Coordinates of C-alpha atoms in Angstrom, one line a residue:
X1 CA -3.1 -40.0 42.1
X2 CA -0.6 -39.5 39.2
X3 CA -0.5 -35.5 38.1
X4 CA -2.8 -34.5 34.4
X5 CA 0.3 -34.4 32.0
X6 CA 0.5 -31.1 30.7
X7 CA 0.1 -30.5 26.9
X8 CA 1.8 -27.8 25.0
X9 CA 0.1 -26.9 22.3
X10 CA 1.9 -24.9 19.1
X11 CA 0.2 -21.7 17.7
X12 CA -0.9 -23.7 14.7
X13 CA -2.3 -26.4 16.9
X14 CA -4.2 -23.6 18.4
X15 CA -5.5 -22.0 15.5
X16 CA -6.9 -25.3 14.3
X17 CA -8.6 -25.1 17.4
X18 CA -9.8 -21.6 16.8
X19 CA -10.8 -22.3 13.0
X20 CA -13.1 -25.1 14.2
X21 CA -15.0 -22.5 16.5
X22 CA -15.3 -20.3 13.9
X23 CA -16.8 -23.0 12.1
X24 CA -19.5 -23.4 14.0
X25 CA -18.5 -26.8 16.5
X26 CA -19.3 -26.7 19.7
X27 CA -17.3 -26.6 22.8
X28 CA -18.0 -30.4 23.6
X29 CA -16.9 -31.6 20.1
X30 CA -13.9 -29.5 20.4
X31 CA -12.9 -30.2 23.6
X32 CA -13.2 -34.4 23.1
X33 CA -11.6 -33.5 19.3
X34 CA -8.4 -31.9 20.8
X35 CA -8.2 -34.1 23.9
X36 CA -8.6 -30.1 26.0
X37 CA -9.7 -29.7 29.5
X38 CA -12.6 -26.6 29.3
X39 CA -10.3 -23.8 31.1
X40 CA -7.8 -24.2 27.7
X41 CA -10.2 -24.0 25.5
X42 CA -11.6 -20.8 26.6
X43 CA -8.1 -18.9 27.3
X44 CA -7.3 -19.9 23.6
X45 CA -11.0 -18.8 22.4
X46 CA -10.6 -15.7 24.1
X47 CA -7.3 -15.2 22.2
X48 CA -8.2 -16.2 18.9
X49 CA -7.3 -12.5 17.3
X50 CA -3.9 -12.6 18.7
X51 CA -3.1 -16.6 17.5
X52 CA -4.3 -15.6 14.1
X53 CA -2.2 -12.9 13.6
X54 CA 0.9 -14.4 15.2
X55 CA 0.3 -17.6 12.5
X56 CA -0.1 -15.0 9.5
X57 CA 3.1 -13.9 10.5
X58 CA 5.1 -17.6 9.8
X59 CA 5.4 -18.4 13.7
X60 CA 2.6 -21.0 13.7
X61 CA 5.1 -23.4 14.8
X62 CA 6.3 -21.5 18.2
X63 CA 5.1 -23.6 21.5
X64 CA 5.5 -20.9 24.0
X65 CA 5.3 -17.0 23.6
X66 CA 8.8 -15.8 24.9
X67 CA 8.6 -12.5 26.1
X68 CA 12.1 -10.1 25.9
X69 CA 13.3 -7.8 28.1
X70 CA 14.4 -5.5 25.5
X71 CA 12.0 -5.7 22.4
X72 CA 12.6 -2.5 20.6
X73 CA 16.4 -4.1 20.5
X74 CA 15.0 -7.4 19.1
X75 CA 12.7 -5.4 16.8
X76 CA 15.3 -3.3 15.0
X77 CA 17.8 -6.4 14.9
X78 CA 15.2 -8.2 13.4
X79 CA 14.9 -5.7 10.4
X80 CA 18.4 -5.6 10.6
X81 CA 18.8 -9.2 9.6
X82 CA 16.1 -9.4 7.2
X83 CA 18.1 -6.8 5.2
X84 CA 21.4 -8.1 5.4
X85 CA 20.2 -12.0 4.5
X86 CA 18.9 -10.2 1.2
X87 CA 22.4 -8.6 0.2
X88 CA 23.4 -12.7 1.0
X89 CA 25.9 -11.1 3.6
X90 CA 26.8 -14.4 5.8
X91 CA 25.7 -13.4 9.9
X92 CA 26.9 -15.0 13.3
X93 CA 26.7 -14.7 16.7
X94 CA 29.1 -12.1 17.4
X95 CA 27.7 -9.8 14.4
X96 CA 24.5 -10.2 16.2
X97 CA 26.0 -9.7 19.4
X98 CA 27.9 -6.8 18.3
X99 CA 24.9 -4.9 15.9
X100 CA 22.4 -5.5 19.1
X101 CA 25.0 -3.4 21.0
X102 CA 24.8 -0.5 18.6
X103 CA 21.0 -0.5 18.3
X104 CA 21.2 -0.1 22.3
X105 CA 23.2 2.8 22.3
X106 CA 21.1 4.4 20.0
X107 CA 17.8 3.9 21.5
X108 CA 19.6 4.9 24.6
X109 CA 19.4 1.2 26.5
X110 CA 22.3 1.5 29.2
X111 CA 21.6 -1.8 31.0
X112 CA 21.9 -4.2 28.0
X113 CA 24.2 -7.3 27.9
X114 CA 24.5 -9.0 24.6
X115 CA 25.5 -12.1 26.1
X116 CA 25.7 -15.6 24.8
X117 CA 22.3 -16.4 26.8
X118 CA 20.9 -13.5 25.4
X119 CA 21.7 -14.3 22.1
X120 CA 20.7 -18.1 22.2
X121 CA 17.4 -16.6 23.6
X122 CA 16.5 -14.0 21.1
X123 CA 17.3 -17.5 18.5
X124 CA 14.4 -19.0 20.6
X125 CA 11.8 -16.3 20.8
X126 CA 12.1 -15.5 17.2
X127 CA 12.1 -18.8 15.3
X128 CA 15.3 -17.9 13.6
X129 CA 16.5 -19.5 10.8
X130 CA 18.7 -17.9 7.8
X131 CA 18.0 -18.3 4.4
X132 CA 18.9 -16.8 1.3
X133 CA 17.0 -14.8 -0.2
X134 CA 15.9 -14.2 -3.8
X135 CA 18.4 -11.5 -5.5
X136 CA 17.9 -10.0 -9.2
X137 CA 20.4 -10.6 -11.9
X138 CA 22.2 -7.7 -13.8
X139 CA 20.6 -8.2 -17.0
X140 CA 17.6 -9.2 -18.5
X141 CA 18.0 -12.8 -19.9
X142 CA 15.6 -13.4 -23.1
X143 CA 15.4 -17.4 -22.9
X144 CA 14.4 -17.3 -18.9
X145 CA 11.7 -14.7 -20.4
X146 CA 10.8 -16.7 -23.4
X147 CA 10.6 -20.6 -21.0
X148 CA 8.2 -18.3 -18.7
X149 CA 5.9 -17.1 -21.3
X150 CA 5.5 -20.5 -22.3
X151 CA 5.3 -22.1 -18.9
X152 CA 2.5 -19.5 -18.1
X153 CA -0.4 -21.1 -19.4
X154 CA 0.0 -23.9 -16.9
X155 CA 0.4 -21.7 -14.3
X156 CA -2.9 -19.7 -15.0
X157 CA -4.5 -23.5 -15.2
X158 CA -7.3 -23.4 -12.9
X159 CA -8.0 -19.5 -12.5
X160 CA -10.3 -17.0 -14.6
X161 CA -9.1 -14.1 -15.8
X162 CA -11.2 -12.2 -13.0
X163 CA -8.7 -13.9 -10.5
X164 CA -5.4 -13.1 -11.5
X165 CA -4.0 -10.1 -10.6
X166 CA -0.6 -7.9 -11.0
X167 CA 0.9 -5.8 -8.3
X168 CA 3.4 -3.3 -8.1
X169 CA 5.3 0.1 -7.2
X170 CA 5.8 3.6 -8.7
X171 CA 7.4 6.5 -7.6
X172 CA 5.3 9.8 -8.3
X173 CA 7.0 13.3 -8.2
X174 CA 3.6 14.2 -7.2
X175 CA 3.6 18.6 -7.0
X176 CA 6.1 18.9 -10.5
X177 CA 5.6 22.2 -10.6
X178 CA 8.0 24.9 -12.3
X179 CA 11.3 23.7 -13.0
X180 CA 12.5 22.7 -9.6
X181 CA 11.2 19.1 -9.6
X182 CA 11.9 18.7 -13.5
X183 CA 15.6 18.9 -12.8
X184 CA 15.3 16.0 -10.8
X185 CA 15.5 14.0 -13.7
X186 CA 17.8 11.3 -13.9
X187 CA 18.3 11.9 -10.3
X188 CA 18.9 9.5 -7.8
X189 CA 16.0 9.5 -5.5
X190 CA 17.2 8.0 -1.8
X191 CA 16.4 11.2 0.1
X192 CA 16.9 14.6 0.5
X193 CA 15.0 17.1 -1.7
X194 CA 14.2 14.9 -4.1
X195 CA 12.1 12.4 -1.6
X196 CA 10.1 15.8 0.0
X197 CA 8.7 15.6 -3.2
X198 CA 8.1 12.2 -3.8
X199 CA 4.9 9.4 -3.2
X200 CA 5.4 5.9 -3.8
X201 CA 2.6 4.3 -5.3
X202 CA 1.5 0.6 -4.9
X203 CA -1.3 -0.2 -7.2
X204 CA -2.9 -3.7 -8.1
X205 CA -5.6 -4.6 -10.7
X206 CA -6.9 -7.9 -11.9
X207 CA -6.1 -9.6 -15.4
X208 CA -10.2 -8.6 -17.0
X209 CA -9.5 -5.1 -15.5
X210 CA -12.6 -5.6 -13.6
X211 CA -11.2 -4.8 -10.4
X212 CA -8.9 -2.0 -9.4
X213 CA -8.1 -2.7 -5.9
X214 CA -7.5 0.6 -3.6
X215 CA -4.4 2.3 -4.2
X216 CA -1.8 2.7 -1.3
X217 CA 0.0 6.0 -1.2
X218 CA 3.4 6.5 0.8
X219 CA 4.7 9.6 2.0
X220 CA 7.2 10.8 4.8
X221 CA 5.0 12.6 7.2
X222 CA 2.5 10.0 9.5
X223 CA -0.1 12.9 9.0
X224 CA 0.6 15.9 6.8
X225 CA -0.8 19.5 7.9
X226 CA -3.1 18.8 5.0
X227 CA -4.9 15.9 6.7
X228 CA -6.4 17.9 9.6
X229 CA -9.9 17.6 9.5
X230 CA -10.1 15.2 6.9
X231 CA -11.9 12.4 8.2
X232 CA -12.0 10.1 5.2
X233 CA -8.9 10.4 2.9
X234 CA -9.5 9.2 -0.8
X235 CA -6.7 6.2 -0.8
X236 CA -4.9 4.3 1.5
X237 CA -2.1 6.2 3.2
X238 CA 1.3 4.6 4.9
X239 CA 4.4 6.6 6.1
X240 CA 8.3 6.3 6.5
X241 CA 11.2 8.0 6.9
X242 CA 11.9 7.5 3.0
X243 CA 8.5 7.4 1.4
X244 CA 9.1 4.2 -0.1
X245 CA 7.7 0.1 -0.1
X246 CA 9.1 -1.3 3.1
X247 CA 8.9 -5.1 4.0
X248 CA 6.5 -4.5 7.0
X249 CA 3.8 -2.1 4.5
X250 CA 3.9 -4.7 1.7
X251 CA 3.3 -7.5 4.3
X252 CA 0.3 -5.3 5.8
X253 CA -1.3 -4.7 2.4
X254 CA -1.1 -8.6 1.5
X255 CA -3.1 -9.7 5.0
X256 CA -5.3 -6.5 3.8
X257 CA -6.0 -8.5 0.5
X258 CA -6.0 -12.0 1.9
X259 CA -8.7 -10.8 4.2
X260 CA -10.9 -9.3 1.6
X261 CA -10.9 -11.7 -0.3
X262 CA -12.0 -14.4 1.9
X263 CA -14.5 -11.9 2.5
X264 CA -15.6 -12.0 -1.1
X265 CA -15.1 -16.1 -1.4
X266 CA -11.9 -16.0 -3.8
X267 CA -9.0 -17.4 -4.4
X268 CA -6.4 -15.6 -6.4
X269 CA -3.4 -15.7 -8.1
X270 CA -1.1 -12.5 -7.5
X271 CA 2.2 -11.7 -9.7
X272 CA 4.3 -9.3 -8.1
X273 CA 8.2 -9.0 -8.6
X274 CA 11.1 -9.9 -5.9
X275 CA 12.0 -6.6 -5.2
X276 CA 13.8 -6.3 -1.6
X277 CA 10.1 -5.2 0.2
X278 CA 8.6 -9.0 -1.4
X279 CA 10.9 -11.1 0.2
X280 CA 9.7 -11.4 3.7
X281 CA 5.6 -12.7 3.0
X282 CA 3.3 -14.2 5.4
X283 CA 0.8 -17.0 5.4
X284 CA -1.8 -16.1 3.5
X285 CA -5.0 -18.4 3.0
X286 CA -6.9 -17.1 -0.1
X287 CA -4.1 -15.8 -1.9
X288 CA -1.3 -17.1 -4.0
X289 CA 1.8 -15.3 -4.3
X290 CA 4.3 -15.9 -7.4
X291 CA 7.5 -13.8 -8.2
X292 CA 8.1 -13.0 -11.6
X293 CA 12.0 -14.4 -12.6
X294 CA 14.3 -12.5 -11.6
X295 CA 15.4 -9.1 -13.6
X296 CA 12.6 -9.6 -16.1
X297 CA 9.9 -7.2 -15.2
X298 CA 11.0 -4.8 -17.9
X299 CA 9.7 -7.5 -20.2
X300 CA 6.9 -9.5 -18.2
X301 CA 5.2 -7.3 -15.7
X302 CA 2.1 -6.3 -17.0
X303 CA 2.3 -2.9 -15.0
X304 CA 5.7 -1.8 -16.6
X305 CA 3.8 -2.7 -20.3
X306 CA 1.4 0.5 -20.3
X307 CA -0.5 0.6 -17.2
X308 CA 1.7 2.6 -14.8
X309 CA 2.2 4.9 -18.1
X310 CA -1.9 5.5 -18.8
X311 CA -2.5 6.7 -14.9
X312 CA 0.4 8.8 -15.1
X313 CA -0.8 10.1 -18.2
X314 CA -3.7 10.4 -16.1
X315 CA -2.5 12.3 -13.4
X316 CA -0.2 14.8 -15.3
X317 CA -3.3 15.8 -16.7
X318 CA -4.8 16.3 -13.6
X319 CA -2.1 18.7 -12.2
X320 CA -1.5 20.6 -16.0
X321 CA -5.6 21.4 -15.7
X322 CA -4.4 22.8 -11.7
X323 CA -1.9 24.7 -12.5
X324 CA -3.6 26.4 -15.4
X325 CA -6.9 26.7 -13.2
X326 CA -5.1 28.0 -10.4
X327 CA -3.4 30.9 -12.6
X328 CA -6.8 31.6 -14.2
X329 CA -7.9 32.4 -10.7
X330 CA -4.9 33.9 -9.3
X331 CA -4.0 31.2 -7.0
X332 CA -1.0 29.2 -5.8
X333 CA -1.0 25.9 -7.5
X334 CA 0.9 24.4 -4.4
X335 CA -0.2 20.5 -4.6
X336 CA -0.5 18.8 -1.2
X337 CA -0.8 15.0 -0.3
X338 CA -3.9 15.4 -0.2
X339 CA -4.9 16.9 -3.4
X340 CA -2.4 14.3 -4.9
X341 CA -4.3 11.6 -3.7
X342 CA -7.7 13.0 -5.1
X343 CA -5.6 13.0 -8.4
X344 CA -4.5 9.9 -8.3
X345 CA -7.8 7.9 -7.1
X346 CA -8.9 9.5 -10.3
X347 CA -6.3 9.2 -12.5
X348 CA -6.8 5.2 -11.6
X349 CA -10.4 5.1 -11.8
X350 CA -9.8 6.6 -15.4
X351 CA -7.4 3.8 -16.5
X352 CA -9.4 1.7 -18.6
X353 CA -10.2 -1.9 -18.9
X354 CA -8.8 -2.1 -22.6
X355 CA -5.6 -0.7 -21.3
X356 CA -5.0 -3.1 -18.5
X357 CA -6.3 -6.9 -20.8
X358 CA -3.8 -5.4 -23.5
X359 CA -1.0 -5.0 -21.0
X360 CA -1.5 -8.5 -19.6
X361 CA -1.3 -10.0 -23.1
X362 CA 1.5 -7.9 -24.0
X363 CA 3.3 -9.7 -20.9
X364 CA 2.0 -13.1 -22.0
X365 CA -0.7 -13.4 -19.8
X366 CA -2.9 -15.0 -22.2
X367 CA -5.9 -18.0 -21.8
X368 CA -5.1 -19.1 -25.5
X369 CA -3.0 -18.3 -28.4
X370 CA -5.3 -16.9 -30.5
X371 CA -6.5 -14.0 -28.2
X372 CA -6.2 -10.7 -30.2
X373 CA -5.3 -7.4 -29.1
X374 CA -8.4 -5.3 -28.4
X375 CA -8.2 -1.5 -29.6
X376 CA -5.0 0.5 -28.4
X377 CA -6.4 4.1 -27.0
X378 CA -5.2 6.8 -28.2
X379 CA -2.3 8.6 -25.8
X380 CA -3.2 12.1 -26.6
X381 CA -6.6 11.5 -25.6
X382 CA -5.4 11.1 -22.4
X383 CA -3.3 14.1 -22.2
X384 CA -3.6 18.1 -21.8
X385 CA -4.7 19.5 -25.3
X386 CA -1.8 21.0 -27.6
X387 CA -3.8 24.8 -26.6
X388 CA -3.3 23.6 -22.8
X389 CA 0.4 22.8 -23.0
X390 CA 1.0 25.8 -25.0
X391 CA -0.1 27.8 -22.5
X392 CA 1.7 25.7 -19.6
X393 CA 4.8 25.7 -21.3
X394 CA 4.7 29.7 -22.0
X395 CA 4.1 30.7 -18.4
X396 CA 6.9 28.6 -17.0
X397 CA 9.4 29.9 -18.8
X398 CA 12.0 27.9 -16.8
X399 CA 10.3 24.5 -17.9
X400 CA 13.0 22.1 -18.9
X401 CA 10.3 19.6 -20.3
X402 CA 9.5 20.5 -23.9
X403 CA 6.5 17.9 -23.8
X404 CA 3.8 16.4 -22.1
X405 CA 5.6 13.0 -22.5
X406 CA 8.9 14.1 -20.9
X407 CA 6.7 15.2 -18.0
X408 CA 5.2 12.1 -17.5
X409 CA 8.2 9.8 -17.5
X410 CA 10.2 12.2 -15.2
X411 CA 9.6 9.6 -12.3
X412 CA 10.1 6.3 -14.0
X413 CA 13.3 5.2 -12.9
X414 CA 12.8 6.7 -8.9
X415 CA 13.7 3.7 -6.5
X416 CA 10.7 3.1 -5.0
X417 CA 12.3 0.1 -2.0
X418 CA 15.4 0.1 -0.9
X419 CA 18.1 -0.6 1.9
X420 CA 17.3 1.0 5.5
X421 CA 20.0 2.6 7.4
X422 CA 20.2 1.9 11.1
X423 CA 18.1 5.6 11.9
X424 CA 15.3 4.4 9.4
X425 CA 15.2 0.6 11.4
X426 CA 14.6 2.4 14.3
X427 CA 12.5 5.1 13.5
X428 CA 10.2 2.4 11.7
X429 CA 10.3 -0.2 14.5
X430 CA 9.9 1.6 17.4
X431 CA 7.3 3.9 18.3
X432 CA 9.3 6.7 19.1
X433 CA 7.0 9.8 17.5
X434 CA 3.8 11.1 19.3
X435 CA 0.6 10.4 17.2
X436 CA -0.3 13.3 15.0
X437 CA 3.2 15.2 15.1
X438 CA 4.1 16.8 11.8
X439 CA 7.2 16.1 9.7
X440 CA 10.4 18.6 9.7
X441 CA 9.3 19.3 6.0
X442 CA 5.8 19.7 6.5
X443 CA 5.5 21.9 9.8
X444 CA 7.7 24.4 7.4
X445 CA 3.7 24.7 5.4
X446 CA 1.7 27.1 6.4
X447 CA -1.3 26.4 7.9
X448 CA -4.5 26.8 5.5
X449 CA -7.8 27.3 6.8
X450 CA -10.0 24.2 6.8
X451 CA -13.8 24.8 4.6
X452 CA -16.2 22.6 6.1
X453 CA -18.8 22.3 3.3
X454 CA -22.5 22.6 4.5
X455 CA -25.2 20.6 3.6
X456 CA -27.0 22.7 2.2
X457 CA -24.5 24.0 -0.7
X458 CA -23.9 20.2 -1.4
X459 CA -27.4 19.4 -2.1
X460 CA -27.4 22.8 -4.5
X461 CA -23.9 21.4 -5.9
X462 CA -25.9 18.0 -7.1
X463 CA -28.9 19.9 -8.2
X464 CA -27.0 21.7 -10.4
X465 CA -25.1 18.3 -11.6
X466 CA -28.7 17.2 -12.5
X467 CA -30.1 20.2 -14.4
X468 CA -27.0 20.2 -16.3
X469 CA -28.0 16.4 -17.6
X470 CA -31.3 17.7 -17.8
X471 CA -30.5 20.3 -21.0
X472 CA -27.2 18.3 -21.8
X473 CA -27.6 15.5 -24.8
X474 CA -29.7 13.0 -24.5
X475 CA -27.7 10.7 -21.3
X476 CA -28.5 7.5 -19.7
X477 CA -31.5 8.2 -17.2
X478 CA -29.9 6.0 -14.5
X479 CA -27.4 8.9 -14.1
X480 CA -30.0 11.0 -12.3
X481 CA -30.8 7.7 -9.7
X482 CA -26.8 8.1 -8.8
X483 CA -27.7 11.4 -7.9
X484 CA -30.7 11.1 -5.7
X485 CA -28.3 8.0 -4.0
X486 CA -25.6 11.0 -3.4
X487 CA -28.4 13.2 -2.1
X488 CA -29.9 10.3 0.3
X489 CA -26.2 10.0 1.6
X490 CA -25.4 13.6 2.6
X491 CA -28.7 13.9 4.1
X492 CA -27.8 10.8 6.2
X493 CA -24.4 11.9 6.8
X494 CA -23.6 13.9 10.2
X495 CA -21.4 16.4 9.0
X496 CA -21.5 18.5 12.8
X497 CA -21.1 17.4 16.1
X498 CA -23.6 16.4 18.1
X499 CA -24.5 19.3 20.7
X500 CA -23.5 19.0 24.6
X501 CA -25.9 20.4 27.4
X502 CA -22.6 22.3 28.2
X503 CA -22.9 23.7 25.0
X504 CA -25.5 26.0 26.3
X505 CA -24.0 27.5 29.0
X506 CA -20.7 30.3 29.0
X507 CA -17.6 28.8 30.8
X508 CA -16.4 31.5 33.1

């Protein structure tokens, strides 16, 4: 009796298997489909979350899963390589050889060989291939701008308005307070004082404006003295050692996106720039990626044509009313992560809809050539009043910015990506810090004392919301059912723990 010959199935084999379950065929159909005895089909059923992921991240064509003996080595050479194809620096074996070495004396790895069977191993188990990588010119060149603008309409073929989307980074000086952070200006912002006061920003919003998605906030700390407690923080929050876009985050956020929105049944078309975080992207099924040329987004990034500019507008606002509030009242106006990120959900749920079409058509994202500009706003409307300022300005008398507009562009040129060091590879790669620790820079706060709201005071808070609308002018009555929703919530909500029998009884 001649032996069953043994098939080897690839990962995207497998996930072709996996996609037909999902789809509702049955284990017979699938089995007779894929020529696959039953025992196969369930070990690859029962491992459908990690084939998916391991295909999103480009190794669908990988046979066997090859498992190292040193994978926080392979993990920071990885990174390593990435970077350095970027810079279109030229890599060989004894480079490799040689830069695996160094990553084992610094993760402390005594009984490491980079040997040539090593080497041609970790080529195996990672798929390796190098390829350049897209790099930005020095200068801006009009006729690639120009040949894009007109191209565009063909690219946009197919997709509404609703479907088309822009993505990209800004650096926020987020506390700007007295004249410390406003000497920052001009300012390179890699680390050191600067970056303890820093956030990087990654915001994305559709072409109509209908559809803002979640902003994602990066800081330095994994969870700042500020977050204790908090149990459901206003925006998306990632960390690293430089507070800035890192391949790994932006690759995250994109499975994030691709996953919603085969959630919501779309297909979209996203615009970002090739920045050195955007060059490493994985598969992605219900979104379409394209890089604006290279060195243009000055000129055709919709982002860079007014939107970054209105939430910062936005959010200056936001700390100017702080500041002022919190020296009415005698307070510190210290500004936290947290309270940064409750200004800046609102500063982008305040960003209009007007602001972001008008943005898009001043980068040539236009359906037709006869769309016209809708309304400009009015900047000052969006900004402290002059009484505000006046006020601002007089009590700091070391402010070095003699207007509003100064102190919202003081972060505008702030790198937001950039190149790693080895430290940052390996503090980002491997898990070397214990969940919860603090940063250096944040366990130099003191502690403030958490103030759990009750129920009770919340429900007054929104019955005072509704008799203010009640003697206010005449408003829109559906106001008053968002209300009665916020009241049905917090009554739902748990906001204690539940009690313990050994709750009732005095440990001795």
């Amino acid at each position: 009796m001649s032996k069953r010959k043994i098939k080897v199935l690839s990962l995207s084999d497998k996930l072709k298997i996996v996609n037909a379950f999902e789809s509702g065929k049955s284990r017979n159909e699938i089995q007779r489909e894929f020529n696959l005895p039953e025992s196969t089909y369930y070990k690859i059923i029962k491992s459908k979350d990690s084939i998916k992921s391991e295909c999103s991240d480009g190794h669908g064509n990988i046979k066997r899963t090859r498992v190292s003996e040193f994978p926080n080595i392979e993990k920071c050479l990885l990174e390593w390589i990435k970077q350095t194809l970027d810079k279109n620096i030229p890599i060989d074996g004894p480079l490799l050889k040689e830069k695996s070495k160094e990553f084992a004396t610094k993760l402390g790895i005594q009984n490491f060989s980079a040997s040539n069977g090593w080497l041609e191993g970790f080529k195996r188990r990672h798929d390796i291939a190098f390829k350049k990588a897209a790099g930005e010119s020095k200068s801006v060149d009009q006729g690639v701008c120009n040949h894009w603008t007109e191209d565009l309409p063909n690219l946009l073929e197919g997709y509404k308005s609703d479907d088309i989307y822009n993505a990209d980074e800004t650096a926020l000086f987020f506390k700007c307070l007295q004249d410390k952070t406003f000497t920052f200006k001009g300012e390179k912002c890699h680390g050191g004082k600067q970056s303890k006061e820093r956030l990087t920003l990654l915001q994305c919003v559709n072409m109509s404006g209908t559809d803002k998605l979640p902003l994602l906030i990066i800081g330095k700390s994994k969870r700042p003295r500020c977050f204790k407690g908090v149990k459901t923080l206003p925006v998306d929050y990632a960390n690293n050692t430089k507070a800035w876009m890192t391949k790994m985050l932006f690759k995250d956020w994109l499975k994030k996106v691709d996953k919603q929105m085969k959630i919501n049944r779309k297909k979209n078309l996203l615009f970002i720039d090739n920045c050195a975080a955007h060059t490493d992207l994985p598969t992605l099924a219900n979104v379409k990626v394209m890089f604006l040329p290279a060195n243009t987004t000055s000129k055709l990034q919709p982002f860079d044509k007014g939107i970054i500019h209105s939430f910062k507008r936005f959010y200056r606002r936001e700390v100017v009313k702080h500041i002022l509030t919190s020296l009415e009242e005698n307070n510190s106006p210290d500004i936290n992560v947290l309270l940064a990120m409750k200004f800046a959900r609102k500063a982008w749920y305040l960003v209009s809809d007007v602001t972001v079409k008008n943005c898009f058509k001043k980068a040539g994202f236009r359906k037709s050539t006869d769309e016209q500009d809708l309304p400009e706003e009015n900047d000052v409307e969006i900004g402290p009043s002059n009484e505000e300022w006046t006020k601002l300005v007089s009590h700091e008398s070391n402010m070095l910015m003699p207007s509003f507009e100064d102190f919202v562009q003081i972060d505008d040129d702030v790198t937001t990506a950039g190149e790693q060091t080895d430290d940052d590879i390996i503090k980002n790669c491997v898990n070397t810090c214990i969940a919860g620790n603090y940063s250096e820079d944040e366990a130099q706060i003191p502690e403030t004392e958490i103030k759990i709201i009750p129920m009770k005071l919340a429900l007054n808070a929104l019955e005072t919301v509704h008799q203010y609308f009640e003697y206010a002018a005449v408003v829109d009555r559906a106001i008053f059912d968002k209300i009665y929703e916020l009241e049905k919530y917090i009554q739902n909500t748990k906001t204690e723990t539940q009690t313990k029998l050994t709750d009732f009884f005095e440990c001795k």
